[in-house]
PDB file of C-alpha atoms and ligand atoms in Angstrom:
ATOM      1  CA  UNK A   1      -0.087   0.121   0.055  1.00 44.00           C
ATOM      2  CA  UNK A   2       1.152   3.603  -0.795  1.00 54.00           C
ATOM      3  CA  UNK A   3       2.336   5.684   1.929  1.00 53.00           C
ATOM      4  CA  UNK A   4      -0.686   7.800   2.902  1.00 57.00           C
ATOM      5  CA  UNK A   5       1.926  10.584   4.183  1.00 65.00           C
ATOM      6  CA  UNK A   6       2.383  11.176   0.534  1.00 90.00           C
ATOM      7  CA  UNK A   7      -1.124  11.683  -0.602  1.00 96.00           C
ATOM      8  CA  UNK A   8      -3.017  14.914  -1.016  1.00 97.00           C
ATOM      9  CA  UNK A   9      -6.845  14.868  -1.101  1.00 98.00           C
ATOM     10  CA  UNK A  10      -9.255  17.083  -2.894  1.00 98.00           C
ATOM     11  CA  UNK A  11     -12.778  15.994  -2.557  1.00 98.00           C
ATOM     12  CA  UNK A  12     -16.032  18.083  -3.235  1.00 98.00           C
ATOM     13  CA  UNK A  13     -19.317  17.750  -5.387  1.00 97.00           C
ATOM     14  CA  UNK A  14     -19.520  17.870  -9.314  1.00 94.00           C
ATOM     15  CA  UNK A  15     -17.830  20.869 -10.998  1.00 94.00           C
ATOM     16  CA  UNK A  16     -16.633  22.237  -7.660  1.00 97.00           C
ATOM     17  CA  UNK A  17     -13.298  22.288  -9.613  1.00 96.00           C
ATOM     18  CA  UNK A  18     -11.640  19.210  -7.895  1.00 96.00           C
ATOM     19  CA  UNK A  19      -9.978  17.677 -10.970  1.00 94.00           C
ATOM     20  CA  UNK A  20      -8.795  21.251 -12.656  1.00 95.00           C
ATOM     21  CA  UNK A  21      -7.630  22.174  -9.197  1.00 97.00           C
ATOM     22  CA  UNK A  22      -5.825  18.708  -8.486  1.00 96.00           C
ATOM     23  CA  UNK A  23      -4.227  18.559 -11.775  1.00 94.00           C
ATOM     24  CA  UNK A  24      -2.765  22.117 -11.455  1.00 96.00           C
ATOM     25  CA  UNK A  25      -1.560  21.460  -7.878  1.00 96.00           C
ATOM     26  CA  UNK A  26      -0.079  18.174  -9.026  1.00 95.00           C
ATOM     27  CA  UNK A  27       1.735  20.028 -11.687  1.00 94.00           C
ATOM     28  CA  UNK A  28       3.129  22.515  -9.584  1.00 95.00           C
ATOM     29  CA  UNK A  29       4.357  20.108  -7.014  1.00 94.00           C
ATOM     30  CA  UNK A  30       5.615  17.791 -10.107  1.00 92.00           C
ATOM     31  CA  UNK A  31       3.901  14.555  -8.858  1.00 93.00           C
ATOM     32  CA  UNK A  32       0.934  12.595 -10.542  1.00 93.00           C
ATOM     33  CA  UNK A  33      -2.776  13.644 -10.446  1.00 95.00           C
ATOM     34  CA  UNK A  34      -5.265  10.612  -9.752  1.00 96.00           C
ATOM     35  CA  UNK A  35      -9.143  11.080 -10.834  1.00 96.00           C
ATOM     36  CA  UNK A  36     -10.811   8.378  -8.379  1.00 97.00           C
ATOM     37  CA  UNK A  37     -14.236   9.035 -10.334  1.00 97.00           C
ATOM     38  CA  UNK A  38     -12.583   7.330 -13.543  1.00 97.00           C
ATOM     39  CA  UNK A  39     -12.675   4.132 -11.951  1.00 98.00           C
ATOM     40  CA  UNK A  40     -16.262   4.519 -10.948  1.00 98.00           C
ATOM     41  CA  UNK A  41     -17.102   5.775 -14.480  1.00 98.00           C
ATOM     42  CA  UNK A  42     -15.349   2.823 -16.056  1.00 98.00           C
ATOM     43  CA  UNK A  43     -17.761   0.354 -13.656  1.00 97.00           C
ATOM     44  CA  UNK A  44     -20.866   2.472 -15.291  1.00 98.00           C
ATOM     45  CA  UNK A  45     -19.278   2.118 -18.696  1.00 98.00           C
ATOM     46  CA  UNK A  46     -19.143  -1.703 -18.553  1.00 97.00           C
ATOM     47  CA  UNK A  47     -22.566  -2.084 -17.562  1.00 96.00           C
ATOM     48  CA  UNK A  48     -23.753   0.263 -20.429  1.00 95.00           C
ATOM     49  CA  UNK A  49     -21.783  -1.623 -23.053  1.00 94.00           C
ATOM     50  CA  UNK A  50     -23.362  -4.914 -21.622  1.00 91.00           C
ATOM     51  CA  UNK A  51     -26.535  -3.452 -21.498  1.00 82.00           C
ATOM     52  CA  UNK A  52     -26.668  -4.375 -17.878  1.00 90.00           C
ATOM     53  CA  UNK A  53     -28.526  -2.996 -14.655  1.00 96.00           C
ATOM     54  CA  UNK A  54     -26.476  -0.525 -12.786  1.00 96.00           C
ATOM     55  CA  UNK A  55     -28.483  -1.444  -9.693  1.00 96.00           C
ATOM     56  CA  UNK A  56     -27.389  -4.919  -9.832  1.00 97.00           C
ATOM     57  CA  UNK A  57     -24.111  -5.224  -7.519  1.00 97.00           C
ATOM     58  CA  UNK A  58     -23.372  -8.716  -8.539  1.00 96.00           C
ATOM     59  CA  UNK A  59     -23.525  -7.980 -11.998  1.00 95.00           C
ATOM     60  CA  UNK A  60     -21.432  -4.704 -11.953  1.00 96.00           C
ATOM     61  CA  UNK A  61     -18.936  -6.842  -9.794  1.00 96.00           C
ATOM     62  CA  UNK A  62     -18.892  -9.870 -12.373  1.00 95.00           C
ATOM     63  CA  UNK A  63     -18.032  -7.066 -15.020  1.00 94.00           C
ATOM     64  CA  UNK A  64     -15.188  -5.525 -13.100  1.00 94.00           C
ATOM     65  CA  UNK A  65     -13.523  -8.400 -11.980  1.00 92.00           C
ATOM     66  CA  UNK A  66     -13.914 -10.111 -15.372  1.00 87.00           C
ATOM     67  CA  UNK A  67     -11.711  -7.537 -17.015  1.00 94.00           C
ATOM     68  CA  UNK A  68      -8.260  -5.816 -16.334  1.00 95.00           C
ATOM     69  CA  UNK A  69      -8.926  -2.312 -15.382  1.00 95.00           C
ATOM     70  CA  UNK A  70      -6.014  -0.080 -15.307  1.00 95.00           C
ATOM     71  CA  UNK A  71      -5.698   3.438 -14.137  1.00 94.00           C
ATOM     72  CA  UNK A  72      -2.460   5.214 -15.944  1.00 92.00           C
ATOM     73  CA  UNK A  73      -2.083   8.609 -13.969  1.00 86.00           C
ATOM     74  CA  UNK A  74      -0.712  11.492 -15.985  1.00 81.00           C
ATOM     75  CA  UNK A  75      -0.534  15.150 -15.707  1.00 75.00           C
ATOM     76  CA  UNK A  76      -2.113  15.583 -19.201  1.00 79.00           C
ATOM     77  CA  UNK A  77      -5.150  13.482 -17.746  1.00 83.00           C
ATOM     78  CA  UNK A  78      -5.163  10.139 -16.394  1.00 90.00           C
ATOM     79  CA  UNK A  79      -6.100   7.291 -18.716  1.00 94.00           C
ATOM     80  CA  UNK A  80      -8.098   4.294 -18.076  1.00 96.00           C
ATOM     81  CA  UNK A  81      -7.719   1.140 -19.885  1.00 97.00           C
ATOM     82  CA  UNK A  82      -9.834  -2.042 -20.015  1.00 97.00           C
ATOM     83  CA  UNK A  83      -8.158  -5.222 -21.069  1.00 96.00           C
ATOM     84  CA  UNK A  84      -5.608  -2.618 -22.689  1.00 96.00           C
ATOM     85  CA  UNK A  85      -8.352  -0.840 -24.643  1.00 96.00           C
ATOM     86  CA  UNK A  86      -8.055   2.790 -24.084  1.00 97.00           C
ATOM     87  CA  UNK A  87     -11.769   3.880 -22.933  1.00 97.00           C
ATOM     88  CA  UNK A  88     -10.958   7.416 -21.405  1.00 96.00           C
ATOM     89  CA  UNK A  89     -12.600   9.398 -23.974  1.00 95.00           C
ATOM     90  CA  UNK A  90     -15.921   7.858 -23.254  1.00 96.00           C
ATOM     91  CA  UNK A  91     -16.283   7.972 -19.711  1.00 97.00           C
ATOM     92  CA  UNK A  92     -17.718  11.900 -19.087  1.00 92.00           C
ATOM     93  CA  UNK A  93     -21.025  11.391 -21.378  1.00 92.00           C
ATOM     94  CA  UNK A  94     -24.368  12.299 -20.207  1.00 88.00           C
ATOM     95  CA  UNK A  95     -25.276   8.440 -20.096  1.00 93.00           C
ATOM     96  CA  UNK A  96     -22.360   7.809 -17.577  1.00 96.00           C
ATOM     97  CA  UNK A  97     -23.242  10.831 -15.657  1.00 92.00           C
ATOM     98  CA  UNK A  98     -26.737   9.341 -15.392  1.00 92.00           C
ATOM     99  CA  UNK A  99     -25.794   5.884 -14.243  1.00 96.00           C
ATOM    100  CA  UNK A 100     -22.466   6.325 -12.302  1.00 97.00           C
ATOM    101  CA  UNK A 101     -24.002   7.067  -9.111  1.00 97.00           C
ATOM    102  CA  UNK A 102     -25.850   3.840  -8.924  1.00 97.00           C
ATOM    103  CA  UNK A 103     -23.105   1.814  -9.607  1.00 98.00           C
ATOM    104  CA  UNK A 104     -21.041   3.872  -6.824  1.00 98.00           C
ATOM    105  CA  UNK A 105     -23.584   2.968  -3.993  1.00 97.00           C
ATOM    106  CA  UNK A 106     -22.598  -0.776  -4.169  1.00 98.00           C
ATOM    107  CA  UNK A 107     -20.295  -1.407  -1.240  1.00 98.00           C
ATOM    108  CA  UNK A 108     -18.364  -4.092  -2.989  1.00 98.00           C
ATOM    109  CA  UNK A 109     -17.984  -1.784  -6.031  1.00 98.00           C
ATOM    110  CA  UNK A 110     -16.685   0.792  -3.634  1.00 98.00           C
ATOM    111  CA  UNK A 111     -14.190  -1.651  -2.068  1.00 98.00           C
ATOM    112  CA  UNK A 112     -12.804  -2.725  -5.083  1.00 98.00           C
ATOM    113  CA  UNK A 113     -12.119   1.111  -6.166  1.00 98.00           C
ATOM    114  CA  UNK A 114     -10.709   1.892  -2.833  1.00 98.00           C
ATOM    115  CA  UNK A 115      -8.162  -1.142  -3.128  1.00 96.00           C
ATOM    116  CA  UNK A 116      -7.206   0.004  -6.583  1.00 96.00           C
ATOM    117  CA  UNK A 117      -6.494   3.499  -5.438  1.00 96.00           C
ATOM    118  CA  UNK A 118      -4.452   2.039  -2.552  1.00 95.00           C
ATOM    119  CA  UNK A 119      -2.348   0.027  -4.582  1.00 93.00           C
ATOM    120  CA  UNK A 120      -1.131   3.505  -6.504  1.00 92.00           C
ATOM    121  CA  UNK A 121       2.371   4.200  -5.346  1.00 90.00           C
ATOM    122  CA  UNK A 122       2.532   7.778  -3.702  1.00 90.00           C
ATOM    123  CA  UNK A 123       3.309  10.733  -4.215  1.00 93.00           C
ATOM    124  CA  UNK A 124       0.021  12.068  -5.751  1.00 95.00           C
ATOM    125  CA  UNK A 125      -2.766  14.319  -5.843  1.00 96.00           C
ATOM    126  CA  UNK A 126      -5.983  12.566  -5.924  1.00 97.00           C
ATOM    127  CA  UNK A 127      -9.622  14.059  -6.351  1.00 98.00           C
ATOM    128  CA  UNK A 128     -13.342  12.377  -5.514  1.00 98.00           C
ATOM    129  CA  UNK A 129     -15.738  12.303  -2.968  1.00 98.00           C
ATOM    130  CA  UNK A 130     -14.258  10.095  -0.109  1.00 98.00           C
ATOM    131  CA  UNK A 131     -10.651  10.355  -0.527  1.00 98.00           C
ATOM    132  CA  UNK A 132      -9.914  12.254   2.681  1.00 98.00           C
ATOM    133  CA  UNK A 133     -12.506  10.069   4.871  1.00 98.00           C
ATOM    134  CA  UNK A 134     -12.491   6.458   3.824  1.00 97.00           C
ATOM    135  CA  UNK A 135      -9.738   6.058   1.429  1.00 97.00           C
ATOM    136  CA  UNK A 136      -6.871   7.957   2.742  1.00 97.00           C
ATOM    137  CA  UNK A 137      -7.800   9.108   6.132  1.00 96.00           C
ATOM    138  CA  UNK A 138      -4.275   9.595   7.121  1.00 95.00           C
ATOM    139  CA  UNK A 139      -3.298  11.909   4.055  1.00 95.00           C
ATOM    140  CA  UNK A 140      -0.821  14.571   4.498  1.00 93.00           C
ATOM    141  CA  UNK A 141      -3.308  17.356   3.716  1.00 96.00           C
ATOM    142  CA  UNK A 142      -6.864  17.393   2.896  1.00 98.00           C
ATOM    143  CA  UNK A 143      -9.224  20.153   0.822  1.00 98.00           C
ATOM    144  CA  UNK A 144     -12.873  20.105   0.496  1.00 98.00           C
ATOM    145  CA  UNK A 145     -13.980  22.132  -2.457  1.00 98.00           C
ATOM    146  CA  UNK A 146     -17.623  23.774  -2.726  1.00 97.00           C
ATOM    147  CA  UNK A 147     -19.554  26.259  -4.898  1.00 97.00           C
ATOM    148  CA  UNK A 148     -23.102  27.260  -5.150  1.00 96.00           C
ATOM    149  CA  UNK A 149     -25.281  24.351  -7.366  1.00 94.00           C
ATOM    150  CA  UNK A 150     -26.219  27.218 -10.080  1.00 93.00           C
ATOM    151  CA  UNK A 151     -22.318  28.150 -10.072  1.00 95.00           C
ATOM    152  CA  UNK A 152     -21.480  24.423 -10.597  1.00 95.00           C
ATOM    153  CA  UNK A 153     -24.088  23.848 -13.204  1.00 94.00           C
ATOM    154  CA  UNK A 154     -23.270  26.830 -15.554  1.00 93.00           C
ATOM    155  CA  UNK A 155     -19.404  25.631 -15.281  1.00 92.00           C
ATOM    156  CA  UNK A 156     -20.506  22.060 -16.782  1.00 89.00           C
ATOM    157  CA  UNK A 157     -22.556  23.781 -19.188  1.00 87.00           C
ATOM    158  CA  UNK A 158     -19.837  25.335 -20.742  1.00 76.00           C
ATOM    159  CA  UNK A 159     -18.047  21.932 -20.747  1.00 77.00           C
ATOM    160  CA  UNK A 160     -20.856  20.110 -22.236  1.00 73.00           C
ATOM    161  CA  UNK A 161     -22.864  22.587 -24.541  1.00 70.00           C
ATOM    162  CA  UNK A 162     -25.985  21.365 -22.911  1.00 75.00           C
ATOM    163  CA  UNK A 163     -29.190  23.136 -21.463  1.00 88.00           C
ATOM    164  CA  UNK A 164     -28.457  24.682 -18.389  1.00 91.00           C
ATOM    165  CA  UNK A 165     -31.864  23.593 -16.591  1.00 91.00           C
ATOM    166  CA  UNK A 166     -31.144  19.949 -17.704  1.00 90.00           C
ATOM    167  CA  UNK A 167     -27.552  19.951 -16.518  1.00 91.00           C
ATOM    168  CA  UNK A 168     -28.672  21.513 -13.150  1.00 93.00           C
ATOM    169  CA  UNK A 169     -31.400  18.907 -12.530  1.00 93.00           C
ATOM    170  CA  UNK A 170     -28.881  16.186 -13.117  1.00 91.00           C
ATOM    171  CA  UNK A 171     -26.490  17.571 -10.961  1.00 93.00           C
ATOM    172  CA  UNK A 172     -29.007  17.876  -8.296  1.00 94.00           C
ATOM    173  CA  UNK A 173     -30.049  14.008  -8.777  1.00 95.00           C
ATOM    174  CA  UNK A 174     -26.273  13.290  -8.722  1.00 95.00           C
ATOM    175  CA  UNK A 175     -25.544  15.278  -5.494  1.00 96.00           C
ATOM    176  CA  UNK A 176     -28.376  13.469  -3.709  1.00 97.00           C
ATOM    177  CA  UNK A 177     -27.298  10.044  -4.825  1.00 96.00           C
ATOM    178  CA  UNK A 178     -23.631  10.674  -3.835  1.00 97.00           C
ATOM    179  CA  UNK A 179     -24.736  12.199  -0.538  1.00 96.00           C
ATOM    180  CA  UNK A 180     -23.675   9.232   1.428  1.00 95.00           C
ATOM    181  CA  UNK A 181     -19.959   9.231   0.531  1.00 96.00           C
ATOM    182  CA  UNK A 182     -19.673  13.019   0.185  1.00 96.00           C
ATOM    183  CA  UNK A 183     -19.195  14.227   3.799  1.00 96.00           C
ATOM    184  CA  UNK A 184     -16.286  16.166   4.244  1.00 97.00           C
ATOM    185  CA  UNK A 185     -13.451  14.909   6.117  1.00 98.00           C
ATOM    186  CA  UNK A 186     -13.220  16.661   9.830  1.00 97.00           C
ATOM    187  CA  UNK A 187      -9.849  17.814   8.986  1.00 97.00           C
ATOM    188  CA  UNK A 188     -10.178  19.136   5.451  1.00 98.00           C
ATOM    189  CA  UNK A 189      -9.838  22.550   4.660  1.00 98.00           C
ATOM    190  CA  UNK A 190     -13.135  24.087   2.987  1.00 98.00           C
ATOM    191  CA  UNK A 191     -12.618  26.467  -0.161  1.00 98.00           C
ATOM    192  CA  UNK A 192     -15.705  28.055  -1.693  1.00 98.00           C
ATOM    193  CA  UNK A 193     -14.624  28.293  -5.305  1.00 97.00           C
ATOM    194  CA  UNK A 194     -17.953  30.053  -6.385  1.00 96.00           C
ATOM    195  CA  UNK A 195     -16.174  33.583  -6.695  1.00 96.00           C
ATOM    196  CA  UNK A 196     -12.735  32.442  -7.157  1.00 97.00           C
ATOM    197  CA  UNK A 197     -10.800  32.029 -10.305  1.00 97.00           C
ATOM    198  CA  UNK A 198      -9.062  28.507 -10.829  1.00 97.00           C
ATOM    199  CA  UNK A 199      -5.674  30.406 -10.441  1.00 98.00           C
ATOM    200  CA  UNK A 200      -6.812  31.714  -6.877  1.00 98.00           C
ATOM    201  CA  UNK A 201      -8.061  28.236  -5.725  1.00 98.00           C
ATOM    202  CA  UNK A 202      -4.898  26.714  -6.813  1.00 98.00           C
ATOM    203  CA  UNK A 203      -2.881  29.312  -4.945  1.00 97.00           C
ATOM    204  CA  UNK A 204      -5.038  29.028  -1.634  1.00 97.00           C
ATOM    205  CA  UNK A 205      -4.186  25.331  -1.869  1.00 97.00           C
ATOM    206  CA  UNK A 206      -0.520  25.901  -2.504  1.00 97.00           C
ATOM    207  CA  UNK A 207      -0.239  28.291   0.500  1.00 96.00           C
ATOM    208  CA  UNK A 208      -2.043  25.766   2.752  1.00 96.00           C
ATOM    209  CA  UNK A 209       0.295  23.022   1.711  1.00 94.00           C
ATOM    210  CA  UNK A 210       3.333  25.257   2.351  1.00 89.00           C
ATOM    211  CA  UNK A 211       2.303  25.605   5.937  1.00 80.00           C
ATOM    212  CA  UNK A 212       1.975  21.838   6.212  1.00 72.00           C
ATOM    213  CA  UNK A 213       5.288  21.328   4.616  1.00 69.00           C
ATOM    214  CA  UNK A 214       4.196  19.721   1.554  1.00 66.00           C
ATOM    215  CA  UNK A 215       4.916  22.213  -1.078  1.00 65.00           C
TER     216      UNK A 215
HETATM  217  O1  LIG B   1     -16.227  15.639 -11.893  1.00 85.90           O
HETATM  218  P1  LIG B   1     -17.448  14.920 -11.344  1.00 85.90           P
HETATM  219  O2  LIG B   1     -17.220  15.448  -9.763  1.00 85.90           O
HETATM  220  O3  LIG B   1     -18.527  15.357 -11.939  1.00 85.90           O
HETATM  221  O4  LIG B   1     -17.368  13.569 -11.365  1.00 85.90           O
HETATM  222  P2  LIG B   1     -16.415  12.254 -10.880  1.00 85.90           P
HETATM  223  O5  LIG B   1     -15.301  12.792  -9.760  1.00 85.90           O
HETATM  224  O6  LIG B   1     -15.766  11.634 -12.013  1.00 85.90           O
HETATM  225  O7  LIG B   1     -17.262  11.355 -10.026  1.00 85.90           O
HETATM  226  C1  LIG B   1     -18.485  10.544 -10.866  1.00 85.90           C
HETATM  227  C2  LIG B   1     -19.110   9.743  -9.945  1.00 85.90           C
HETATM  228  O8  LIG B   1     -18.558   8.670  -9.491  1.00 85.90           O
HETATM  229  C3  LIG B   1     -19.724  10.692  -8.739  1.00 85.90           C
HETATM  230  O9  LIG B   1     -21.017  11.177  -9.067  1.00 85.90           O
HETATM  231  C4  LIG B   1     -19.999   9.623  -7.867  1.00 85.90           C
HETATM  232  O10 LIG B   1     -21.081   8.689  -8.166  1.00 85.90           O
HETATM  233  C5  LIG B   1     -18.788   8.273  -7.856  1.00 85.90           C
HETATM  234  N1  LIG B   1     -17.514   8.819  -7.183  1.00 85.90           N
HETATM  235  C6  LIG B   1     -17.756   8.154  -5.939  1.00 85.90           C
HETATM  236  O11 LIG B   1     -18.664   7.644  -5.445  1.00 85.90           O
HETATM  237  N2  LIG B   1     -16.668   8.283  -4.944  1.00 85.90           N
HETATM  238  C7  LIG B   1     -15.387   9.010  -5.544  1.00 85.90           C
HETATM  239  N3  LIG B   1     -14.459   9.368  -4.579  1.00 85.90           N
HETATM  240  C8  LIG B   1     -15.433   9.362  -6.805  1.00 85.90           C
HETATM  241  C9  LIG B   1     -16.479   9.398  -7.546  1.00 85.90           C
HETATM  242  O1  LIG B   2     -13.752  17.889 -10.959  1.00 85.90           O
HETATM  243  P1  LIG B   2     -14.998  18.525 -10.832  1.00 85.90           P
HETATM  244  O2  LIG B   2     -16.062  18.024 -11.461  1.00 85.90           O
HETATM  245  O3  LIG B   2     -15.109  19.115  -9.525  1.00 85.90           O
HETATM  246  O4  LIG B   2     -14.770  19.980 -11.806  1.00 85.90           O
HETATM  247  P2  LIG B   2     -13.838  20.321 -12.824  1.00 85.90           P
HETATM  248  O5  LIG B   2     -14.201  19.576 -13.975  1.00 85.90           O
HETATM  249  O6  LIG B   2     -12.117  20.604 -12.332  1.00 85.90           O
HETATM  250  O7  LIG B   2     -14.245  22.025 -13.018  1.00 85.90           O
HETATM  251  C1  LIG B   2     -15.386  22.196 -13.923  1.00 85.90           C
HETATM  252  C2  LIG B   2     -15.326  23.559 -14.642  1.00 85.90           C
HETATM  253  O8  LIG B   2     -14.930  24.700 -13.943  1.00 85.90           O
HETATM  254  C3  LIG B   2     -13.928  23.550 -15.345  1.00 85.90           C
HETATM  255  O9  LIG B   2     -14.149  23.965 -16.786  1.00 85.90           O
HETATM  256  C4  LIG B   2     -13.004  24.636 -14.403  1.00 85.90           C
HETATM  257  O10 LIG B   2     -11.953  24.975 -15.588  1.00 85.90           O
HETATM  258  C5  LIG B   2     -14.029  25.653 -14.167  1.00 85.90           C
HETATM  259  N1  LIG B   2     -13.544  26.421 -12.880  1.00 85.90           N
HETATM  260  C6  LIG B   2     -13.119  25.744 -11.877  1.00 85.90           C
HETATM  261  O11 LIG B   2     -12.809  24.677 -11.840  1.00 85.90           O
HETATM  262  N2  LIG B   2     -12.897  26.576 -10.762  1.00 85.90           N
HETATM  263  C7  LIG B   2     -13.064  27.653 -10.671  1.00 85.90           C
HETATM  264  N3  LIG B   2     -12.763  28.575  -9.427  1.00 85.90           N
HETATM  265  C8  LIG B   2     -13.588  28.445 -11.954  1.00 85.90           C
HETATM  266  C9  LIG B   2     -13.752  27.714 -12.893  1.00 85.90           C
END
């Protein structure tokens, strides 16, 4: 297992800025960035490809354990392969957004993802929902990003060229379904990114890291 002292966690809801901030912070520190959501998204993709039921835990697990899933951390953007096939570009679709929370609520799926993440050698910056609570409770530094729901919806519309109301509804639904694993770690530094630029968030994180000797 990786040394948790080498891990920096950045959790928060959809479009709070986790992955953009985590990637930039990792770049400044010269260490890899890992997006834990990709593993849940790949589980949803395998179910979708097999026209399976995301609500059936046994079926989701059968698909996951019947394939070799590799997460390849990279500053240019993590890649995800399934039996050597690069599936990364198909992981951020509306269909996966709509089914991923149903897959992510299964305890055995969560245990499978947690195990994969703990195998990754540190140091790295990792983003997700429960990185600072369940997966790396002993991490060196923890951040929890938030932003008002309407700001988050507007950000996602910018990325997906979609209708604002539909995106806001889908995001609210995902927030609700993800609530069980989304509580902030008690020792995480909260940053409301709503009125901040990406640069400002990154510099707040870097300042906090220099305070704990991690930057
Ligand atoms: O970037 P965004 O927050 O939209 O998505 P993501 O981080 O790729 O996560 C996709 C989904 O995976 C979330 O909606 C959760 O259902 C699940 N997830 C989770 O349960 N725990 C994590 N640590 C990361 C993601
Ligand atoms: O990973 P997560 O879903 O939390 O959010 P993201 O994909 O990193 O960010 C969503 C969008 O908001 C990206 O296009 C960012 O450039 C933008 N953004 C941000 O993340 N933080 C700000 N303070 C301002 C904009």
